XYZ file of C-alpha atoms in Angstrom:
470
model
C 33.736 -0.376 4.293
C 30.643 -1.347 6.307
C 29.281 2.190 6.103
C 29.759 2.337 2.325
C 28.490 -1.206 1.765
C 25.200 -1.059 3.659
C 23.092 0.680 0.958
C 24.468 -1.683 -1.683
C 23.639 -4.740 0.442
C 20.141 -3.403 1.055
C 19.481 -2.802 -2.640
C 20.730 -6.289 -3.553
C 18.628 -8.062 -0.920
C 15.507 -6.009 -1.598
C 16.104 -6.000 -5.338
C 15.740 -9.785 -5.400
C 12.121 -9.188 -4.332
C 11.484 -6.724 -7.170
C 12.192 -8.653 -10.369
C 9.052 -10.786 -10.688
C 5.620 -9.908 -12.074
C 3.715 -11.376 -9.110
C 1.150 -8.968 -7.667
C -1.366 -9.299 -4.858
C -4.650 -7.375 -4.875
C -3.502 -3.952 -3.628
C -0.510 -4.031 -5.964
C -2.741 -4.978 -8.884
C -4.964 -2.029 -7.963
C -1.922 0.263 -8.304
C -0.993 -1.391 -11.604
C -4.496 -0.757 -12.918
C -4.488 2.849 -11.730
C -1.394 3.730 -13.756
C -2.936 2.306 -16.915
C -5.885 4.718 -16.665
C -6.127 8.193 -18.136
C -5.149 11.082 -15.881
C -8.772 12.107 -15.389
C -9.852 8.559 -14.546
C -6.931 8.230 -12.124
C -7.998 11.398 -10.332
C -11.656 10.370 -10.231
C -10.918 6.912 -8.842
C -8.665 8.453 -6.177
C -11.404 10.858 -5.146
C -13.943 8.060 -4.600
C -11.437 5.675 -3.005
C -9.067 6.118 -0.046
C -5.744 7.526 -1.270
C -4.567 10.700 -2.936
C -3.344 10.602 -6.558
C 0.177 11.742 -5.532
C 1.824 8.306 -5.432
C -0.163 6.999 -8.394
C 0.919 10.000 -10.473
C 4.606 9.385 -9.749
C 4.089 5.670 -10.429
C 2.293 6.384 -13.703
C 5.106 8.614 -14.963
C 7.736 6.062 -13.937
C 5.745 3.179 -15.443
C 5.382 4.823 -18.837
C 8.988 5.999 -18.753
C 10.015 2.313 -18.578
C 7.680 1.318 -21.405
C 4.436 0.327 -19.610
C 3.075 -3.149 -20.465
C 2.235 -6.073 -18.181
C 5.727 -6.689 -16.813
C 5.175 -5.283 -13.363
C 8.714 -5.454 -11.982
C 8.917 -1.925 -13.382
C 6.424 -0.798 -10.754
C 8.264 -2.552 -7.939
C 11.496 -0.792 -8.870
C 9.964 2.564 -7.889
C 9.467 1.346 -4.318
C 13.025 0.001 -4.374
C 14.313 3.418 -5.408
C 12.498 5.109 -2.527
C 13.939 2.501 -0.144
C 17.378 3.159 -1.622
C 16.876 6.863 -0.981
C 15.869 6.046 2.587
C 19.132 4.115 3.102
C 21.090 7.065 1.707
C 19.390 9.279 4.284
C 20.687 6.842 6.870
C 24.151 6.833 5.357
C 24.698 10.567 5.021
C 22.083 12.511 6.989
C 21.984 10.279 10.063
C 25.793 10.308 10.092
C 25.826 14.106 9.942
C 23.380 14.441 12.833
C 24.235 11.455 15.053
C 27.612 10.097 13.927
C 28.829 7.209 11.804
C 28.266 4.496 14.418
C 24.566 5.356 14.710
C 24.387 5.626 10.910
C 25.704 2.069 10.477
C 23.296 0.618 13.032
C 20.435 2.576 11.458
C 21.101 1.069 8.032
C 21.784 -2.417 9.386
C 18.571 -2.679 11.402
C 16.627 -1.187 8.480
C 17.912 -4.015 6.279
C 17.235 -6.689 8.909
C 13.722 -5.471 9.851
C 11.282 -7.884 8.129
C 8.674 -5.229 7.303
C 11.298 -3.339 5.306
C 11.757 -6.323 2.975
C 7.980 -6.635 2.625
C 7.499 -2.990 1.638
C 10.680 -2.604 -0.450
C 9.064 -4.325 -3.433
C 5.432 -3.560 -2.651
C 3.691 -1.586 -5.414
C 2.123 0.770 -2.913
C 2.867 4.175 -1.415
C 4.470 2.960 1.807
C 8.110 3.118 0.670
C 7.557 6.671 -0.570
C 5.908 7.681 2.706
C 8.841 6.176 4.667
C 11.324 8.223 2.636
C 9.463 11.513 2.987
C 8.576 11.079 6.666
C 12.155 10.140 7.572
C 13.379 13.155 5.599
C 10.915 15.334 7.494
C 12.244 14.193 10.866
C 15.922 14.522 9.986
C 15.502 17.977 8.416
C 13.567 19.142 11.488
C 16.435 18.104 13.770
C 18.933 19.747 11.431
C 16.896 22.956 11.616
C 16.838 22.719 15.401
C 20.640 22.481 15.454
C 21.244 25.230 12.908
C 18.388 26.810 11.005
C 18.648 28.212 7.499
C 16.212 29.317 4.840
C 17.191 26.408 2.573
C 16.472 23.878 5.320
C 13.056 25.408 6.013
C 12.218 25.211 2.303
C 13.233 21.542 2.210
C 11.232 20.927 5.402
C 8.158 22.477 3.798
C 8.566 20.528 0.536
C 8.994 17.103 2.166
C 6.059 17.906 4.460
C 3.788 18.429 1.467
C 4.983 15.168 -0.103
C 4.529 13.282 3.182
C 0.954 14.397 3.842
C -0.056 13.517 0.285
C 1.388 9.986 0.486
C -1.192 8.428 2.809
C -3.892 9.494 5.266
C -2.076 8.077 8.292
C 1.189 9.656 7.130
C -0.691 12.955 7.152
C -1.820 12.251 10.729
C 1.738 11.352 11.718
C 3.107 14.533 10.143
C 0.496 16.544 12.072
C 1.621 15.003 15.373
C 5.254 15.559 14.442
C 4.552 19.235 13.795
C 2.863 19.582 17.192
C 5.760 17.939 19.035
C 8.331 19.938 17.066
C 6.522 23.151 17.978
C 6.558 22.083 21.625
C 10.328 21.515 21.423
C 10.863 24.940 19.838
C 8.851 26.689 22.558
C 10.336 24.636 25.406
C 13.868 25.556 24.379
C 12.848 29.175 23.709
C 13.978 29.170 20.084
C 11.458 31.880 19.310
C 13.227 32.877 16.083
C 11.988 29.562 14.631
C 8.324 30.193 15.397
C 7.676 32.414 12.376
C 9.204 30.087 9.723
C 7.593 27.110 11.472
C 4.105 28.581 11.141
C 4.870 29.744 7.607
C 5.641 26.136 6.677
C 2.548 24.922 8.505
C 0.321 27.381 6.666
C 1.787 26.479 3.257
C 1.354 22.752 3.901
C -2.192 23.267 5.208
C -3.226 25.366 2.211
C -1.705 22.946 -0.305
C -3.280 19.933 1.391
C -6.672 21.490 2.133
C -8.337 20.342 -1.139
C -7.466 16.726 -0.393
C -8.289 17.075 3.311
C -11.865 17.848 2.289
C -11.906 14.708 0.120
C -10.428 12.639 2.970
C -13.077 13.824 5.430
C -15.821 13.008 2.950
C -14.349 9.550 2.400
C -14.202 8.850 6.138
C -17.772 10.013 6.729
C -19.017 7.971 3.783
C -17.202 4.859 4.958
C -18.590 5.168 8.486
C -22.098 5.435 7.063
C -22.019 2.675 4.481
C -19.157 0.284 5.229
C -21.146 -1.773 7.696
C -18.530 -4.519 7.904
C -15.868 -2.150 9.172
C -18.259 -0.505 11.606
C -19.655 -3.688 13.144
C -16.386 -5.647 13.289
C -14.454 -3.211 15.428
C -10.847 -3.857 16.407
C -10.135 -6.076 19.409
C -7.037 -7.312 21.207
C -6.637 -9.789 18.334
C -6.292 -6.842 15.968
C -3.300 -5.692 18.007
C -1.756 -9.120 17.444
C -2.216 -8.560 13.702
C -0.505 -5.200 14.007
C 2.460 -6.857 15.757
C 2.605 -9.562 13.077
C 2.896 -6.892 10.416
C 5.399 -4.729 12.294
C 7.759 -7.500 13.387
C 7.050 -10.343 10.931
C 4.557 -10.189 8.049
C 0.764 -10.192 8.264
C 0.222 -12.568 5.348
C 3.111 -14.945 6.169
C 3.566 -14.525 9.931
C 6.210 -16.433 11.836
C 5.572 -16.604 15.585
C 9.236 -16.741 16.685
C 10.080 -13.826 14.382
C 7.287 -11.704 15.822
C 8.087 -12.411 19.476
C 11.858 -12.054 19.062
C 11.280 -8.826 17.140
C 9.094 -7.473 19.948
C 11.785 -8.428 22.449
C 14.466 -6.618 20.457
C 12.210 -3.572 20.310
C 11.779 -3.509 24.089
C 15.491 -3.995 24.825
C 16.734 -1.433 22.316
C 13.965 0.959 23.323
C 15.194 0.837 26.919
C 18.786 1.372 25.786
C 17.685 4.268 23.537
C 16.116 6.022 26.523
C 19.343 5.420 28.413
C 21.327 6.918 25.504
C 19.111 10.012 25.429
C 19.569 10.558 29.156
C 23.330 10.195 28.949
C 23.737 12.354 25.840
C 21.103 14.889 26.851
C 19.714 14.523 23.323
C 16.017 13.686 23.101
C 15.658 14.116 19.323
C 14.901 10.383 18.704
C 11.948 10.675 21.090
C 10.271 13.311 18.898
C 9.842 10.918 15.968
C 8.859 8.057 18.269
C 6.271 10.316 19.890
C 4.684 11.048 16.506
C 4.744 7.342 15.613
C 3.249 6.313 18.959
C 0.454 8.888 18.816
C -0.433 7.790 15.282
C -0.635 4.148 16.382
C -2.792 5.192 19.338
C -5.082 7.223 17.066
C -5.487 4.366 14.588
C -6.168 1.894 17.386
C -8.792 4.092 19.038
C -10.582 4.794 15.748
C -10.659 1.090 14.895
C -11.755 0.039 18.375
C -14.553 2.576 18.832
C -15.567 4.071 15.473
C -14.478 2.244 12.311
C -12.126 -0.690 11.808
C -9.963 1.087 9.244
C -6.449 0.751 10.675
C -3.762 -1.683 9.491
C -0.220 -2.082 10.774
C 1.364 -0.967 7.506
C -0.393 2.388 7.740
C 2.237 3.651 10.199
C 5.183 2.257 8.239
C 6.132 5.806 7.298
C 7.352 6.294 10.873
C 9.600 3.246 10.983
C 12.627 5.379 10.154
C 12.117 6.917 13.603
C 11.943 3.430 15.108
C 15.174 2.435 13.345
C 16.869 5.551 14.740
C 15.695 4.466 18.192
C 17.191 1.024 17.548
C 20.424 2.573 16.321
C 21.047 4.880 19.268
C 20.092 2.069 21.624
C 22.535 -0.336 19.997
C 25.301 2.276 20.068
C 24.729 2.583 23.834
C 25.348 -1.112 24.406
C 28.984 -1.754 25.299
C 28.889 -5.448 26.167
C 30.271 -7.481 23.254
C 28.175 -10.564 23.984
C 25.042 -8.473 24.391
C 25.549 -6.832 21.039
C 26.241 -10.137 19.350
C 23.133 -11.727 20.890
C 20.855 -8.920 19.695
C 22.465 -8.898 16.273
C 22.196 -12.688 15.957
C 18.519 -12.544 16.918
C 17.877 -9.813 14.335
C 19.708 -11.779 11.630
C 17.697 -14.912 12.507
C 14.409 -12.991 12.190
C 15.498 -11.517 8.887
C 16.560 -14.834 7.358
C 13.396 -16.668 8.394
C 11.087 -13.951 7.080
C 13.191 -13.196 4.002
C 12.938 -16.841 2.975
C 9.144 -16.564 3.141
C 9.181 -13.413 1.036
C 11.413 -15.014 -1.595
C 9.120 -18.051 -1.803
C 6.112 -15.767 -2.119
C 7.720 -13.526 -4.722
C 8.656 -16.453 -6.943
C 5.374 -18.306 -6.501
C 4.701 -20.421 -9.604
C 0.956 -19.823 -9.459
C 1.125 -17.030 -12.003
C 2.789 -19.372 -14.514
C -0.005 -21.913 -13.896
C -2.619 -19.249 -14.572
C -0.809 -17.986 -17.673
C -0.535 -21.514 -19.075
C -4.274 -21.990 -18.559
C -4.947 -18.700 -20.313
C -2.732 -19.533 -23.245
C -4.186 -23.016 -23.730
C -7.902 -22.457 -23.082
C -8.962 -18.801 -23.112
C -9.882 -17.289 -26.474
C -10.317 -13.717 -27.651
C -14.132 -13.911 -27.461
C -14.271 -15.454 -23.961
C -15.498 -13.537 -20.919
C -14.574 -13.899 -17.260
C -16.915 -13.428 -14.300
C -15.698 -12.929 -10.736
C -17.574 -12.562 -7.429
C -15.614 -9.470 -6.387
C -12.572 -7.285 -6.926
C -10.214 -9.563 -5.012
C -10.492 -12.220 -7.691
C -10.979 -10.048 -10.744
C -7.618 -8.372 -10.067
C -5.962 -10.969 -12.317
C -7.382 -8.708 -15.019
C -4.093 -6.773 -14.909
C -2.296 -9.600 -16.731
C -4.825 -9.632 -19.598
C -6.563 -6.236 -19.576
C -7.721 -6.699 -23.165
C -10.285 -9.384 -22.156
C -13.877 -8.741 -21.048
C -14.573 -9.102 -17.313
C -17.724 -8.946 -15.199
C -18.212 -8.708 -11.451
C -21.265 -10.208 -9.807
C -22.434 -8.474 -7.697
C -20.373 -5.338 -7.096
C -20.524 -1.592 -7.618
C -17.727 -0.528 -9.909
C -17.565 3.196 -9.264
C -14.190 3.006 -7.467
C -12.474 0.188 -9.369
C -9.876 1.011 -12.023
C -9.709 -2.412 -13.703
C -9.967 -2.210 -17.483
C -12.877 -3.764 -19.429
C -14.716 -4.653 -16.231
C -18.462 -4.237 -15.831
C -21.055 -5.173 -13.274
C -23.135 -8.195 -14.286
C -26.673 -7.103 -13.518
C -28.631 -8.885 -16.306
C -28.080 -12.150 -18.168
C -28.737 -10.322 -21.416
C -25.243 -8.836 -21.085
C -23.885 -12.295 -21.967
C -26.235 -13.040 -24.869
C -23.730 -12.022 -27.502
C -20.820 -14.016 -26.086
C -19.479 -16.400 -28.736
C -16.681 -17.883 -26.658
C -16.516 -19.533 -23.259
C -17.772 -18.038 -20.009
C -15.317 -18.511 -17.134
C -15.909 -17.948 -13.456
C -12.875 -17.319 -11.253
C -13.243 -17.335 -7.475
C -11.525 -18.306 -4.255
C -11.516 -21.931 -3.175
C -14.800 -22.837 -1.495
C -16.848 -20.475 -3.633
C -19.339 -21.735 -6.228
C -21.197 -19.846 -8.990
C -24.548 -20.824 -7.485
C -26.265 -17.820 -9.025
C -25.739 -19.339 -12.486
C -27.054 -22.893 -11.938
C -30.429 -22.206 -13.555
C -28.777 -21.096 -16.788
C -25.450 -22.969 -16.915
C -23.880 -26.301 -16.148
C -20.744 -25.840 -14.055
C -17.409 -27.548 -14.687
C -14.335 -26.993 -12.513
C -11.299 -26.713 -14.800
C -8.441 -25.428 -12.645
C -7.473 -24.973 -9.010
C -4.213 -23.194 -8.189
C -2.453 -21.252 -5.453
C -1.085 -17.798 -6.171
C 0.514 -15.396 -3.684
C -1.811 -15.373 -0.647
C -4.783 -16.893 -2.431
C -6.249 -20.258 -3.458
C -8.137 -19.795 -6.724
C -10.559 -22.028 -8.597
C -11.787 -21.516 -12.179
C -15.064 -22.885 -13.528
C -16.401 -23.087 -17.074
C -20.080 -22.092 -17.321
C -21.646 -24.227 -20.048
C -24.986 -22.928 -21.467
C -27.854 -25.415 -21.240
């Protein structure tokens, strides 16, 4: 009953985080991308940081459900990938490691706070988790008993994984290297030819986007001075731990530290399990995850501060397998109950924060303001993309950004405000929306400024001004 019920429980708990229209900036970016034409979607991807693979799937899914500005439709796609991930745990992990490990795998996946965060996040992380976990499990299945069908599946999920996210591509590369080392160490030379065939196919299919990725990285290192000068420090590692074991935007200290403790204890027990069983398969995935974290940390500490904790989320299926085999090794009833109680405590504390965030009433406040005061001929000015993202709820209106280059932004009806003459024909009101503490000082010579609304929404405190012509 527990084994059958785990995926259902996961979908119910995560599904509660997927039925609102609340979006933060990165999610709004995804929502804007899917509303663009296919050519515009591809162009924006090329000049930004991520491949069009996830956005293309999201766009098809979004229009299949009727499009519009009800964005729960977009969150459901992430939920479906997370559901697929749990089914991998239910059936594939059971096949390879047994039912006990399968149950612990699913249970810790549900209780891990970052899983709840990403389950309803309109980003590519849930998809990358599904494909990277599939990659690892298929590789172990091939190691146990190879077949042509398994190699084809291995190749297909590899292509999907590398196209999900740049750091998923790096993780897949490390996984391939370690897998090759395992093949050679155990003298399974019959696997070398299909292994390299898969590697060549994946490399050829990814090579066009690899060139784009390299260009993006070089461009960012040249021109993104903020990321280059503010390199990662030990405090950045604390942020990584917040995101991995709690949540970066709503961190809870006890949740983070208890989560780190559980990781250490179950990691030790997992090593003990591998020694006793003579099965080091869980270490392969953890090796790829660890090397990816090390790579991201080194790049951010010495070259460019471009690494975030969520970027390695694709490898957390490997971490959950480590947890699962470690927990299955523990025979002491009280020890198991203590670890499980700690994990449940962390989940409940963080889940409460996510529920509060997901049902934040700030959007209703903003929508009421829009309905009561904003007319069809009004325009909205914002100081940057992180405030203009509210555009997604009313993409028919006219927006301006001051000052910002718009070449990589997908938001509809948004232009850069470079000359006051752009506003000469405005017959309605001019609104300025910013974060709390910001003022439209650039407009004081032309407009009187009136604050009309201050509200909190998701992670942000917004303030809206009316600019009254003199």
